[in-house]
mmCIF file of C-alpha atoms and ligand atoms in Angstrom:
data_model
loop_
_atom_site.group_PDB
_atom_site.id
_atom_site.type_symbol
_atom_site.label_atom_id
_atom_site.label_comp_id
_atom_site.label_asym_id
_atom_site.label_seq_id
_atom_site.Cartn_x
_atom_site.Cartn_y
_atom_site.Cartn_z
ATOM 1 C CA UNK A 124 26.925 64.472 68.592
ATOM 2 C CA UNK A 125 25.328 62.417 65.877
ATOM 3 C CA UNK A 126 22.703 63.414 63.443
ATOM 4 C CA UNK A 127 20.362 60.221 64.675
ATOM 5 C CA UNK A 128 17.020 61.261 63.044
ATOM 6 C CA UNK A 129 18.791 61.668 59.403
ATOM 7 C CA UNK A 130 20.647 58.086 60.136
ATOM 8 C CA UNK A 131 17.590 56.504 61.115
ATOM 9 C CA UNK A 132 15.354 57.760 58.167
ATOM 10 C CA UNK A 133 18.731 56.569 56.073
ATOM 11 C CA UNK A 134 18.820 52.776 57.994
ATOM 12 C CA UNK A 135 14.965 52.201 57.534
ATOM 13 C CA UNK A 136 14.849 53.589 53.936
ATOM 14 C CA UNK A 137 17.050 50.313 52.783
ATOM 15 C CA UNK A 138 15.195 47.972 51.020
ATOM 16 C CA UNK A 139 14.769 44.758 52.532
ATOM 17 C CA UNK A 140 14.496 42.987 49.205
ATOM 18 C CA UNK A 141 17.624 40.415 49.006
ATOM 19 C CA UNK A 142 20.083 39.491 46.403
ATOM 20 C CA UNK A 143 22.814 37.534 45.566
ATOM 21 C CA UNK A 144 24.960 40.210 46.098
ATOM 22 C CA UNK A 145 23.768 40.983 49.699
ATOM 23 C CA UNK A 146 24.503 37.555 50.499
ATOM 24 C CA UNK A 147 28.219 37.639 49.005
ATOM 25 C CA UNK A 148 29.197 40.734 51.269
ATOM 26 C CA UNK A 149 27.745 38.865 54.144
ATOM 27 C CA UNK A 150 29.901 36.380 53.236
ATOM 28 C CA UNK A 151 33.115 38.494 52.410
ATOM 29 C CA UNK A 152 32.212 40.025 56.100
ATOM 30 C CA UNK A 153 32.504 36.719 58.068
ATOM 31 C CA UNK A 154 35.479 35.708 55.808
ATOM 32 C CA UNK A 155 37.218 38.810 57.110
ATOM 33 C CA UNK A 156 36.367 39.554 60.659
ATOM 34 C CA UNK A 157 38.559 36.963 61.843
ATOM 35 C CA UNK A 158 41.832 38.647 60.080
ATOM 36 C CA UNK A 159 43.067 40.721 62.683
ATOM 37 C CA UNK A 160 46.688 41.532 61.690
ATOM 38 C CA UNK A 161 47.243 45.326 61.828
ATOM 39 C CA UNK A 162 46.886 47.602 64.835
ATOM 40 C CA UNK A 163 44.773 50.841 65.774
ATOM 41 C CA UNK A 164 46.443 54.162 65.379
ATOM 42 C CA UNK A 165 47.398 55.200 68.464
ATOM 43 C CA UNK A 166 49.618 59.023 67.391
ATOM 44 C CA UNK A 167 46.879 61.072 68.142
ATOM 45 C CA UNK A 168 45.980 59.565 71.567
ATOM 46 C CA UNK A 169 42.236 60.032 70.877
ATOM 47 C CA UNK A 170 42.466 57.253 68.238
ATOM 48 C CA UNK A 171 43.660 54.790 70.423
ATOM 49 C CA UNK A 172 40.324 54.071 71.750
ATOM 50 C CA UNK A 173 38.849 51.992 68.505
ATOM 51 C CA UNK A 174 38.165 48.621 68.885
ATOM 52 C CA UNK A 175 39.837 46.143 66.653
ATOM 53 C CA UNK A 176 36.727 44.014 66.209
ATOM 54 C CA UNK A 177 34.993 46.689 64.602
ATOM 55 C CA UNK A 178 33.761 45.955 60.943
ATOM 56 C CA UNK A 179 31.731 47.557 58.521
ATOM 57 C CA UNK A 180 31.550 47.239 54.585
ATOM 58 C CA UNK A 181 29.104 49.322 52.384
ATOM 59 C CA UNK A 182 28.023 49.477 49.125
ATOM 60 C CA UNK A 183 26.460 52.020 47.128
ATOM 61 C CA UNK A 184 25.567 51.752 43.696
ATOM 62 C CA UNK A 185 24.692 54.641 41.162
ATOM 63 C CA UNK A 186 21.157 53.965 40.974
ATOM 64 C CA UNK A 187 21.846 54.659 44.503
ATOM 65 C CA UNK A 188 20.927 50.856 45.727
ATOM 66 C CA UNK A 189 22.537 50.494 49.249
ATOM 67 C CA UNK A 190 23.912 47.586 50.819
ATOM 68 C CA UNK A 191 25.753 46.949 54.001
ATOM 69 C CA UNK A 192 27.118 44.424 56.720
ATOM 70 C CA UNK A 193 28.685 44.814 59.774
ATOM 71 C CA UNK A 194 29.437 47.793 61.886
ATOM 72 C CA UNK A 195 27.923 50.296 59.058
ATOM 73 C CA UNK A 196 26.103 52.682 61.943
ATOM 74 C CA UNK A 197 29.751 53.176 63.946
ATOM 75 C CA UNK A 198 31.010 56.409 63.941
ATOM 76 C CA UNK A 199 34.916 57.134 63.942
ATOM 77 C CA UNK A 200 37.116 59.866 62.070
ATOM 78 C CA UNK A 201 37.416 60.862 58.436
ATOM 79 C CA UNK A 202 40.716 61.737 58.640
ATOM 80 C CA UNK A 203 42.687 61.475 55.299
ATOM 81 C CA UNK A 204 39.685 60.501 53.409
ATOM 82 C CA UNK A 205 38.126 64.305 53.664
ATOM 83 C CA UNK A 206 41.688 64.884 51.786
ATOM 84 C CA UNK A 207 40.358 64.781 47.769
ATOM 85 C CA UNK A 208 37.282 66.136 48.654
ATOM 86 C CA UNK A 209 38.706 69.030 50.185
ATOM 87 C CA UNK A 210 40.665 69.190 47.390
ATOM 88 C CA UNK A 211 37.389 69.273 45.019
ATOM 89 C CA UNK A 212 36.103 72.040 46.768
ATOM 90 C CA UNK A 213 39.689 74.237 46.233
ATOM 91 C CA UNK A 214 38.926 73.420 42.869
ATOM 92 C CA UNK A 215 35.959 75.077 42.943
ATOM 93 C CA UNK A 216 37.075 77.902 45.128
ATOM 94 C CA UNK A 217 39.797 78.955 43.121
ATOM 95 C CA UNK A 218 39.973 76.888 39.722
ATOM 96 C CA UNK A 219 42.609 74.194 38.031
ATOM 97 C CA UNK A 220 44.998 76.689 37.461
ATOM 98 C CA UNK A 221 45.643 78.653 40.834
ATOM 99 C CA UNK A 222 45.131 75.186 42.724
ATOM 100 C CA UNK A 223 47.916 73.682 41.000
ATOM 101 C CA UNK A 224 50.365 76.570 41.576
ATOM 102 C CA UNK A 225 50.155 75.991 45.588
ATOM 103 C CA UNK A 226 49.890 72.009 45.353
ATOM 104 C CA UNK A 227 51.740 69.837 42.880
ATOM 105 C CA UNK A 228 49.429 66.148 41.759
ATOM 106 C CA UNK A 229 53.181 63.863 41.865
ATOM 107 C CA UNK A 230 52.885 60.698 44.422
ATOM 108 C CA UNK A 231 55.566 60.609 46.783
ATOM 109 C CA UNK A 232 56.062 57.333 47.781
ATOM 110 C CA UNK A 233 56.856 58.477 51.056
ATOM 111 C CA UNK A 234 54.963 58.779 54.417
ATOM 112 C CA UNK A 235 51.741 60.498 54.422
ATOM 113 C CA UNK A 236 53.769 62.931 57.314
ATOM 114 C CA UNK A 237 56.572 63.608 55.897
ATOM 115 C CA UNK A 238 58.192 66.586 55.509
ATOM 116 C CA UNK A 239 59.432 67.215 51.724
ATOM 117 C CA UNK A 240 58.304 69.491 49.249
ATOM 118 C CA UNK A 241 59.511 69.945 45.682
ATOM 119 C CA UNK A 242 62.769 70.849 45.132
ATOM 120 C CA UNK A 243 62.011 73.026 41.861
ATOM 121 C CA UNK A 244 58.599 74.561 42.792
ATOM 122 C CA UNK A 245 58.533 74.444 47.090
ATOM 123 C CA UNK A 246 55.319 72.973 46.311
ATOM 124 C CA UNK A 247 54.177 69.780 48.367
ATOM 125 C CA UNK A 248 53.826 66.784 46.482
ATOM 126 C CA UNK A 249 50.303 66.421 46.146
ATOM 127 C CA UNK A 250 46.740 67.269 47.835
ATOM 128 C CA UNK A 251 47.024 63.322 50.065
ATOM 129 C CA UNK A 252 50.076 64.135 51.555
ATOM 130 C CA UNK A 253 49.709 65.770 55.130
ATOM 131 C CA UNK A 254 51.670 69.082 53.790
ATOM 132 C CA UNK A 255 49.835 69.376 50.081
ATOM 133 C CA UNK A 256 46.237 68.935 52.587
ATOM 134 C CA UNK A 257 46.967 71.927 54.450
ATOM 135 C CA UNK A 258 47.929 73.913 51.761
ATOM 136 C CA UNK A 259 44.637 72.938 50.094
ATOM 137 C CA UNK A 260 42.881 73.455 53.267
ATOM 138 C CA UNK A 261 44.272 76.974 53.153
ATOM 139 C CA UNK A 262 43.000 77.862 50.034
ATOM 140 C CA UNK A 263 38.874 76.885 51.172
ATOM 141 C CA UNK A 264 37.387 80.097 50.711
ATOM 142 C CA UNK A 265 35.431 81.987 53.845
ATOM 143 C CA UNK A 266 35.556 85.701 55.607
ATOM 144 C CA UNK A 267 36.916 83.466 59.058
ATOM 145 C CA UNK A 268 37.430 80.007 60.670
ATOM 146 C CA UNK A 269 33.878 79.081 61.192
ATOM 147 C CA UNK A 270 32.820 80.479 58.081
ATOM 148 C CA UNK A 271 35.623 77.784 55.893
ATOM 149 C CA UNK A 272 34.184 75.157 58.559
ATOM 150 C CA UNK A 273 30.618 75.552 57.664
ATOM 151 C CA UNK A 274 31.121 75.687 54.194
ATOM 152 C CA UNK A 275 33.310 72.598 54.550
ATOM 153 C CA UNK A 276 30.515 70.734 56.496
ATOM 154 C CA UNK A 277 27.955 71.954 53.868
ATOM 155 C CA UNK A 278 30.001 70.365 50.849
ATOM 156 C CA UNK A 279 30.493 66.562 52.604
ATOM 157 C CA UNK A 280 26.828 67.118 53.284
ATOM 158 C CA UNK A 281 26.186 67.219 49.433
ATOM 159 C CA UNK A 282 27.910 64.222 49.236
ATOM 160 C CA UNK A 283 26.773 62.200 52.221
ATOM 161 C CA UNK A 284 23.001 63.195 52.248
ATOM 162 C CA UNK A 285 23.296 64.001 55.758
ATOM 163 C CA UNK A 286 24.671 66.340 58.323
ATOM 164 C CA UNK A 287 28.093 65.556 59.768
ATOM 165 C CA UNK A 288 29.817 66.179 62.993
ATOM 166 C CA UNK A 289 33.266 67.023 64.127
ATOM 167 C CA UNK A 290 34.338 64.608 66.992
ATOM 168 C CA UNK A 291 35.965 67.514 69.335
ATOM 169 C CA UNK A 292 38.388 65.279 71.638
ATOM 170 C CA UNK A 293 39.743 63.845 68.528
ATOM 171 C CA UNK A 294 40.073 67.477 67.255
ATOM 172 C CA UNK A 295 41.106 68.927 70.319
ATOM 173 C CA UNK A 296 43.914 65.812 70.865
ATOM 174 C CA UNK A 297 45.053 66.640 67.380
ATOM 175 C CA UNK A 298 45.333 70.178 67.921
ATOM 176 C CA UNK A 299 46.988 69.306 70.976
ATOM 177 C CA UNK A 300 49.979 67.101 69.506
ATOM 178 C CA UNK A 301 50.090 68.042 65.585
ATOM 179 C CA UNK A 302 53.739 69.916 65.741
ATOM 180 C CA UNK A 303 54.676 67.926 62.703
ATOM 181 C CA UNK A 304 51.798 69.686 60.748
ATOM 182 C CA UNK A 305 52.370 73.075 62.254
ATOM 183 C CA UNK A 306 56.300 72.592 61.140
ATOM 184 C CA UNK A 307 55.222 71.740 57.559
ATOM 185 C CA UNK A 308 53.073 74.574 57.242
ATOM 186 C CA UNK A 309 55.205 77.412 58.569
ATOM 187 C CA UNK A 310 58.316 75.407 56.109
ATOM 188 C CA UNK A 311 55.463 76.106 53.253
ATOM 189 C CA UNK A 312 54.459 80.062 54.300
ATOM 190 C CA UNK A 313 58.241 80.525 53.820
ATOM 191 C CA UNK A 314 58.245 79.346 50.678
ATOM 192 C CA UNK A 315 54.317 81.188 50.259
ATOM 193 C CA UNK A 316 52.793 77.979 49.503
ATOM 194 C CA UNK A 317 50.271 78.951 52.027
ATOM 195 C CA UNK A 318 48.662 82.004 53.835
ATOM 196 C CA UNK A 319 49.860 83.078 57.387
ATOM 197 C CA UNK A 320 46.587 82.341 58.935
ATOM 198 C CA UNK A 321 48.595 78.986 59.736
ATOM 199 C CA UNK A 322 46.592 78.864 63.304
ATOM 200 C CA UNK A 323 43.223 79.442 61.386
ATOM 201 C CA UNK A 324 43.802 76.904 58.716
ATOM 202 C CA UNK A 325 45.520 74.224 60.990
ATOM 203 C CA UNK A 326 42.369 74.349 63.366
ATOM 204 C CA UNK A 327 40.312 74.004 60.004
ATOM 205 C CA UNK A 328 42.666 70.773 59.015
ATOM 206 C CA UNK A 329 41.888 69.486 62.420
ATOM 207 C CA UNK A 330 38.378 69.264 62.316
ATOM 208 C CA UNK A 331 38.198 68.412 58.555
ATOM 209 C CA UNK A 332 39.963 64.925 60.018
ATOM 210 C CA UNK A 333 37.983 64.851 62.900
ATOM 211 C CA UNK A 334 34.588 64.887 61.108
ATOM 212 C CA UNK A 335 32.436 61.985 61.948
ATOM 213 C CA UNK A 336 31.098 59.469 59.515
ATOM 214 C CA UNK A 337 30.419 55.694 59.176
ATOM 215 C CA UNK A 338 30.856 53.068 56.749
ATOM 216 C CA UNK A 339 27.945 54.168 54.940
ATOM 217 C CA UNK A 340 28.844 58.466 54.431
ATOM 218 C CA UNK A 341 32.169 56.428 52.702
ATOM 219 C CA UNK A 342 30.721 54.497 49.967
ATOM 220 C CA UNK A 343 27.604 57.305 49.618
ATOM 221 C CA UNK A 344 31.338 59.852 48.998
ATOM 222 C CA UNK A 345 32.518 57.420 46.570
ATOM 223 C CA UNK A 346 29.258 56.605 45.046
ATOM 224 C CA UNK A 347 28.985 60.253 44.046
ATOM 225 C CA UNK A 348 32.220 60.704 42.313
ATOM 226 C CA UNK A 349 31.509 57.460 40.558
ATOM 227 C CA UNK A 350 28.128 58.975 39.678
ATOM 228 C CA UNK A 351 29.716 62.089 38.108
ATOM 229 C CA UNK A 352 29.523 63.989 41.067
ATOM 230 C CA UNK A 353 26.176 64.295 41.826
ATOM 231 C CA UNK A 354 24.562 62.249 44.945
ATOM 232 C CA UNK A 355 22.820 59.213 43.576
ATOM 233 C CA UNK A 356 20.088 59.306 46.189
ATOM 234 C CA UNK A 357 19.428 62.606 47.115
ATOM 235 C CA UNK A 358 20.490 63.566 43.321
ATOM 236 C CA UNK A 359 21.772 66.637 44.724
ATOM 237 C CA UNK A 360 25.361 67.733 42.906
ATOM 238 C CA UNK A 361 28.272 67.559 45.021
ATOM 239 C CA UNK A 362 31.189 68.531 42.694
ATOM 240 C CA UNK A 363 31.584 70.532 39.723
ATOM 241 C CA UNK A 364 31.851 68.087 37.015
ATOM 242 C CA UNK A 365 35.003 69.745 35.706
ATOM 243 C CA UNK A 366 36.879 68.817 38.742
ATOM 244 C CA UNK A 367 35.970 65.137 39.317
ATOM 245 C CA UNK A 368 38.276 63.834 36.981
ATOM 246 C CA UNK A 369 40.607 65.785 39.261
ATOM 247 C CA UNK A 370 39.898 64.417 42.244
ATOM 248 C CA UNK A 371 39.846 61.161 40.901
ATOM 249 C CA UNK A 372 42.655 60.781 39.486
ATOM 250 C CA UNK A 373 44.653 61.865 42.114
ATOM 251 C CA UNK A 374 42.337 58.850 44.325
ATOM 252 C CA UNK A 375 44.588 56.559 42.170
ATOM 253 C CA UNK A 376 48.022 57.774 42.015
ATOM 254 C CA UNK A 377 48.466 58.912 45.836
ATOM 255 C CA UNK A 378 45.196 57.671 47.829
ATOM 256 C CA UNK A 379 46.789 55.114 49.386
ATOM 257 C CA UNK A 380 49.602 56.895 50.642
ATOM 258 C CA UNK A 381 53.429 55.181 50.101
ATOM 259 C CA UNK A 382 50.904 52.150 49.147
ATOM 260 C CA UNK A 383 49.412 53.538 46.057
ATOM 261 C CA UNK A 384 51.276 51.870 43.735
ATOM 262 C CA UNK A 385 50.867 48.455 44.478
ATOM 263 C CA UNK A 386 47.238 49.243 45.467
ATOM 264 C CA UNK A 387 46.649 50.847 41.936
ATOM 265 C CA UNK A 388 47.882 47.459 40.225
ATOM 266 C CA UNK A 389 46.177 44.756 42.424
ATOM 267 C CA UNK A 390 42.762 46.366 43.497
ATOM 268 C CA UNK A 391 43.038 49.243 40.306
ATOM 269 C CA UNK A 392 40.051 51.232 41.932
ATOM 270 C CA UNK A 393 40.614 55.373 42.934
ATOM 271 C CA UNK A 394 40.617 55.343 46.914
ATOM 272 C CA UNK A 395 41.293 57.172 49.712
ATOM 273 C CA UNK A 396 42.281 55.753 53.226
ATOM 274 C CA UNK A 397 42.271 57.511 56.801
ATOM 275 C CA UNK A 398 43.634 56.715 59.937
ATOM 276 C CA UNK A 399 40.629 56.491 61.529
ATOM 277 C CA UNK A 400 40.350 53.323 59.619
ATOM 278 C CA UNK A 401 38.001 53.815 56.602
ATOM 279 C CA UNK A 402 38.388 53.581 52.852
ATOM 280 C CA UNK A 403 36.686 54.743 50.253
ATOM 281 C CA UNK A 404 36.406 53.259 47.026
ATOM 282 C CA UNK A 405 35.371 54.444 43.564
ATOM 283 C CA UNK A 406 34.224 52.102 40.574
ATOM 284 C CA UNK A 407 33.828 54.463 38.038
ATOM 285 C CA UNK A 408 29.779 54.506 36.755
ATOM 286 C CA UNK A 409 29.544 52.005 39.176
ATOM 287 C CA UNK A 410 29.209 52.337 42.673
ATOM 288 C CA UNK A 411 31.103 53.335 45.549
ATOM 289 C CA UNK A 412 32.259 51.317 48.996
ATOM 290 C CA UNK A 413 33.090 52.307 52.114
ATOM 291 C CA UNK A 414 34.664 49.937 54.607
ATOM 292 C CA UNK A 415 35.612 50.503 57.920
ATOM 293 C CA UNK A 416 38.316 48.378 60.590
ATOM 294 C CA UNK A 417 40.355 50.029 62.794
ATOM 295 C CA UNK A 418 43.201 47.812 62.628
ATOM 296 C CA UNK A 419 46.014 49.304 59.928
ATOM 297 C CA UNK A 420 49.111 48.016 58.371
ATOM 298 C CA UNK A 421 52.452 49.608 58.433
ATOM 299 C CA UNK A 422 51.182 52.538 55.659
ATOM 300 C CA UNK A 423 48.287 53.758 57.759
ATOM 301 C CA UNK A 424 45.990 51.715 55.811
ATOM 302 C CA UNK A 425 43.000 49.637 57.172
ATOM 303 C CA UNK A 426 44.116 45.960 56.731
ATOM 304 C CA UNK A 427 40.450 44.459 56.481
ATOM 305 C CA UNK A 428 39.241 47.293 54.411
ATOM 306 C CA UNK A 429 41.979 46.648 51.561
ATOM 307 C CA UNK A 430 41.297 42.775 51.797
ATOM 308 C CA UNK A 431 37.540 43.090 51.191
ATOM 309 C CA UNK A 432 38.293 45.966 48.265
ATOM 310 C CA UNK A 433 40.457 43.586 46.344
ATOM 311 C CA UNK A 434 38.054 40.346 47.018
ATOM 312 C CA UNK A 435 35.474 43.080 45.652
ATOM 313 C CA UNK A 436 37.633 44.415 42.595
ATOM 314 C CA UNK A 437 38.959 40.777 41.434
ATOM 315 C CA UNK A 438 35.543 39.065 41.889
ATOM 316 C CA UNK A 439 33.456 41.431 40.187
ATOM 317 C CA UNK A 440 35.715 43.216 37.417
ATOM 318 C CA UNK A 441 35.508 46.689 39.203
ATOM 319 C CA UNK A 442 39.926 47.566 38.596
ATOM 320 C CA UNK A 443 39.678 50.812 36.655
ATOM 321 C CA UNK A 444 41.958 48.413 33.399
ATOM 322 C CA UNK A 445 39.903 45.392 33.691
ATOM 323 C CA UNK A 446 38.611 44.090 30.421
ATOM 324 C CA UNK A 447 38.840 40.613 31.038
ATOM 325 C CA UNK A 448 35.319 39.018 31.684
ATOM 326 C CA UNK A 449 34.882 39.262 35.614
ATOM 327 C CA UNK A 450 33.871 35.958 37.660
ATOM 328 C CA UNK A 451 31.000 37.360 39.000
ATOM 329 C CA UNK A 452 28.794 39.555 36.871
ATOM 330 C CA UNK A 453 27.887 42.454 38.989
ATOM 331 C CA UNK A 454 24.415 43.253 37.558
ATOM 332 C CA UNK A 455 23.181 39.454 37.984
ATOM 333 C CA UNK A 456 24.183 39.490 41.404
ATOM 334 C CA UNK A 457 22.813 42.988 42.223
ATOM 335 C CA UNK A 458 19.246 42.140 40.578
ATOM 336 C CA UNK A 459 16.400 41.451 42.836
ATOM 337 C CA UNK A 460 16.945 44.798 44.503
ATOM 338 C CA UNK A 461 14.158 47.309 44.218
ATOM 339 C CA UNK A 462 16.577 50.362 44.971
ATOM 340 C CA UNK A 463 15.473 53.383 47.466
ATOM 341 C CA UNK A 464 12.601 55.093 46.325
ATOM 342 C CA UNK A 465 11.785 56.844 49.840
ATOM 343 C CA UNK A 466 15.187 59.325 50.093
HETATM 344 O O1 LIG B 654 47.420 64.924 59.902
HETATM 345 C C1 LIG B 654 47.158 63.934 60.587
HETATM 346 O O2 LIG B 654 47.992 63.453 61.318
HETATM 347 C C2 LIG B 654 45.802 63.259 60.556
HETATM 348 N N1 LIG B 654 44.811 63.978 61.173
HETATM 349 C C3 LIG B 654 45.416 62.755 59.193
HETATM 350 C C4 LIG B 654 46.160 61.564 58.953
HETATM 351 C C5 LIG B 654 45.616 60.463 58.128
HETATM 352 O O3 LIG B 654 44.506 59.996 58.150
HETATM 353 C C6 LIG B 654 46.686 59.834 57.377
HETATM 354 N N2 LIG B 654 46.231 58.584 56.935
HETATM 355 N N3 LIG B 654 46.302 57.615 56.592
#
């Protein structure tokens, strides 16, 4: 099911150059692995089946310099995280304007399941929330299912450099036991928030969250909105540059679900968390991380992953408001690399 060939070009491509900063994720790695408070997902039965232990934390930086320790070749779901960047590519489809008329950008502060839309409007909340990512699902253009899917796949392929998968037991199990989701969209095609190709557009929600990636596809996602939207390896554009402000922003009021708030003010970076266990991190003109740990906390958020993003963000200046001098300055610790010249 993998794309092994494009991951094993990717894997030997890394310089083996080291730097100070290599060593400190090593070391933020170790520090972490042993925190094992949290547990795996285990609503959509498929999920159930990741292993606590698992670890992975990437790097990417905008001259497109990777770095990575731990479990960075594992391959689980996307989930949520395909959320903004589905959300980009309604953008795209159908401009600022028409987007915002079917999906409303407010956090919730609620579950990322629940069922609530806006009293005023009948629009859902925002494009994070389980009912404002089907109705942005819904609006990905495409003449039928496997049309929207390919041009799905094609866009995280912009971002990720590589071609992704859709895990089909995890789709299939979702499918299977999503009657949450399927309530939330037909509450929303009475209200015409969405289109009544419900079955359609559910199956396409599915597989969006049952895409395959690793630690490394998260921080190359994050890397490219920090770079302005375009790839920094492949230097191919993945998002109009109208629109990543968009997508952004929304990253930092409602990526980490009912947790955004408190995320926003300790670790101050736009993110996005999935079930599956990965987050994705954006330091704007920076770089991008991915981290990856099965093992969540009571929001659906990966426990290890949110330690390691605020050791990252306080250590190294990287919260959005920082102007403080950081402890750690990140281009000292980065030099020594001599970047990817071979992608
Ligand atoms: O809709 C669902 O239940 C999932 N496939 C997506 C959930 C998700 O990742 C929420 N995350 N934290």
């Amino acid at each position: 099911m993998t794309n092994l060939g494009n991951m094993q070009s990717l894997t030997s491509s890394i310089t083996a150059v080291t730097s100070p900063f290599r060593r400190y994720l090593s070391d933020l790695h170790e520090k972490y692995q042993a925190f094992d408070e949290g547990a795996v997902a285990d609503y959509i039965p498929e999920l159930a089946l990741a292993k606590p232990e698992w670890f992975g934390i990437c790097v990417v930086t905008k001259a497109g310099q990777v770095f990575e320790v731990g479990d960075c070749d594992q391959l689980f779901t996307i989930q949520s995280i395909s959320k903004p960047f589905v959300f980009g590519q309604a953008l795209e489809d159908h401009g600022r304007e028409y987007v915002n008329s079917k999906v409303s950008v407010e956090p919730t502060g609620e579950a990322f399941n629940s069922i609530v839309l806006d009293e005023e409007t009948n629009r859902p909340y925002n494009p994070m929330v389980n009912a404002g990512a089907i109705a942005t699902t819904d609006l990905i253009k495409g003449a039928n299912g496997t049309e929207r899917l390919k041009r799905m796949l094609a866009m995280f392929k912009r971002y990720t450099g590589r071609d992704l998968d859709i895990n089909v037991p995890v789709f299939l199990s979702e499918k299977a036991t999503g009657f949450r989701n399927r309530a939330m969209s037909y509450l929303m095609l009475n209200f015409d928030m969405v289109s009544d190709k419900i079955d359609e557009t559910l199956d396409l929600y599915f597989q969006q969250c049952s895409i395959m990636v690793n630690a490394r596809d998260l921080a190359m996602l994050s890397a490219t909105l920090a770079n302005g939207g375009v790839n920094p390896v492949t230097q191919e554009r993945a998002l109009d540059e109208r629109y990543v402000q968009d997508v952004i922003s929304i990253m930092m009021t409602c990526g980490m679900y009912d947790g955004s708030g408190e995320w926003a003010y300790r670790v101050g970076m736009p993110a996005k968390s999935g079930v599956g266990g990965g987050i994705t991190a954006v330091a704007l003109d920076k770089l991008g991380i991915g981290t990856f740990s099965p093992l969540l906390d009571a929001k659906g958020n990966s426990a290890r992953g949110i330690k390691v993003c605020k050791d990252l963000s306080q250590d190294f200046g990287l919260h959005s408001f920082n102007v403080a001098t950081p402890e750690r300055e990140l281009a000292g610790w980065i030099a020594g690399e001599e970047g990817l010249d071979d992608w």
